[in-house]
Amino acid sequence: MSRAARSILIFGVYIVVVGVLLSTAPHVLLGPLGSPDPQEPWIRVLGVVVIVLGSYYVQAARQEVTSFFRWTIRGRIGILAGFSLLVVAGQVAPALILF
């Protein structure tokens, strides 16, 4: 497995774990961010979607889909930029950057 594939695999597993936490115990993940315990089911629905997204990363890493590796660079940079903007705007706690 190449270093790029290993990186994508680790990120995919991380995303699957985040999805599992969002769908089963969102307070564990959102509590440290200062978010109240979610009462609506949508955070759990998002968790299921995140699990599927993470599985794409895992499978792409296992298959060495290098074009997928390149596609994710822009996406990961975009997520960091978006989270940073939310922090600067005061909409979320700075701990969100750790995601």
Short mmCIF file of C-alpha atoms in Angstrom, two decimals, residues 12-90:
data_model
loop_
_atom_site.label_atom_id
_atom_site.label_comp_id
_atom_site.label_asym_id
_atom_site.label_seq_id
_atom_site.Cartn_x
_atom_site.Cartn_y
_atom_site.Cartn_z
CA GLY A 12 -11.53 6.98 5.83
CA VAL A 13 -11.45 5.03 9.09
CA TYR A 14 -11.51 8.33 11.01
CA ILE A 15 -14.56 9.44 9.00
CA VAL A 16 -16.34 6.12 9.64
CA VAL A 17 -15.68 6.46 13.39
CA VAL A 18 -17.04 10.03 13.34
CA GLY A 19 -20.12 8.77 11.48
CA VAL A 20 -20.67 5.99 14.00
CA LEU A 21 -20.43 8.49 16.87
CA LEU A 22 -22.80 10.92 15.17
CA SER A 23 -25.36 8.21 14.56
CA THR A 24 -25.12 6.49 17.95
CA ALA A 25 -23.80 8.98 20.52
CA PRO A 26 -23.68 12.51 19.06
CA HIS A 27 -23.21 14.09 22.49
CA VAL A 28 -19.77 12.44 22.77
CA LEU A 29 -18.62 14.22 19.63
CA LEU A 30 -20.53 17.48 19.92
CA GLY A 31 -20.24 18.07 23.67
CA PRO A 32 -16.59 19.19 23.57
CA LEU A 33 -17.57 21.69 20.85
CA GLY A 34 -20.00 23.36 23.23
CA SER A 35 -23.06 22.09 21.39
CA PRO A 36 -26.10 21.09 23.41
CA ASP A 37 -27.34 17.52 23.21
CA PRO A 38 -29.13 17.29 19.84
CA GLN A 39 -32.83 16.46 20.10
CA GLU A 40 -33.60 16.25 16.40
CA PRO A 41 -32.83 13.03 14.48
CA TRP A 42 -30.95 14.82 11.67
CA ILE A 43 -27.53 14.56 13.31
CA ARG A 44 -27.98 10.79 13.37
CA VAL A 45 -29.08 10.80 9.73
CA LEU A 46 -25.94 12.79 8.91
CA GLY A 47 -23.94 10.16 10.82
CA VAL A 48 -25.19 7.44 8.49
CA VAL A 49 -24.24 9.52 5.44
CA VAL A 50 -20.78 10.14 6.92
CA ILE A 51 -20.30 6.38 7.45
CA VAL A 52 -21.00 5.78 3.76
CA LEU A 53 -18.65 8.61 2.77
CA GLY A 54 -15.91 7.12 4.95
CA SER A 55 -16.43 3.72 3.37
CA TYR A 56 -15.71 5.29 -0.04
CA TYR A 57 -12.37 6.50 1.29
CA VAL A 58 -11.54 3.09 2.72
CA GLN A 59 -12.39 1.28 -0.52
CA ALA A 60 -10.52 3.81 -2.68
CA ALA A 61 -7.44 3.32 -0.49
CA ARG A 62 -7.68 -0.46 -0.69
CA GLN A 63 -7.95 -0.27 -4.49
CA GLU A 64 -5.19 2.39 -4.85
CA VAL A 65 -7.51 4.75 -6.78
CA THR A 66 -4.94 7.51 -7.23
CA SER A 67 -7.34 9.80 -9.09
CA PHE A 68 -9.60 9.72 -6.01
CA PHE A 69 -6.59 10.62 -3.84
CA ARG A 70 -6.03 13.74 -5.94
CA TRP A 71 -9.72 14.70 -5.83
CA THR A 72 -9.76 14.63 -2.05
CA ILE A 73 -7.00 17.22 -1.71
CA ARG A 74 -9.27 20.07 -2.79
CA GLY A 75 -12.11 18.74 -0.68
CA ARG A 76 -10.05 18.46 2.50
CA ILE A 77 -8.61 21.95 1.97
CA GLY A 78 -12.14 23.25 1.40
CA ILE A 79 -13.39 21.67 4.61
CA LEU A 80 -10.53 23.22 6.61
CA ALA A 81 -11.23 26.62 5.02
CA GLY A 82 -14.96 26.34 5.69
CA PHE A 83 -14.47 25.29 9.31
CA SER A 84 -11.95 28.12 9.78
CA LEU A 85 -14.45 30.65 8.44
CA LEU A 86 -17.11 29.36 10.82
CA VAL A 87 -14.69 29.76 13.75
CA VAL A 88 -13.63 33.27 12.69
CA ALA A 89 -17.30 34.26 12.27
CA GLY A 90 -17.94 33.09 15.83
#
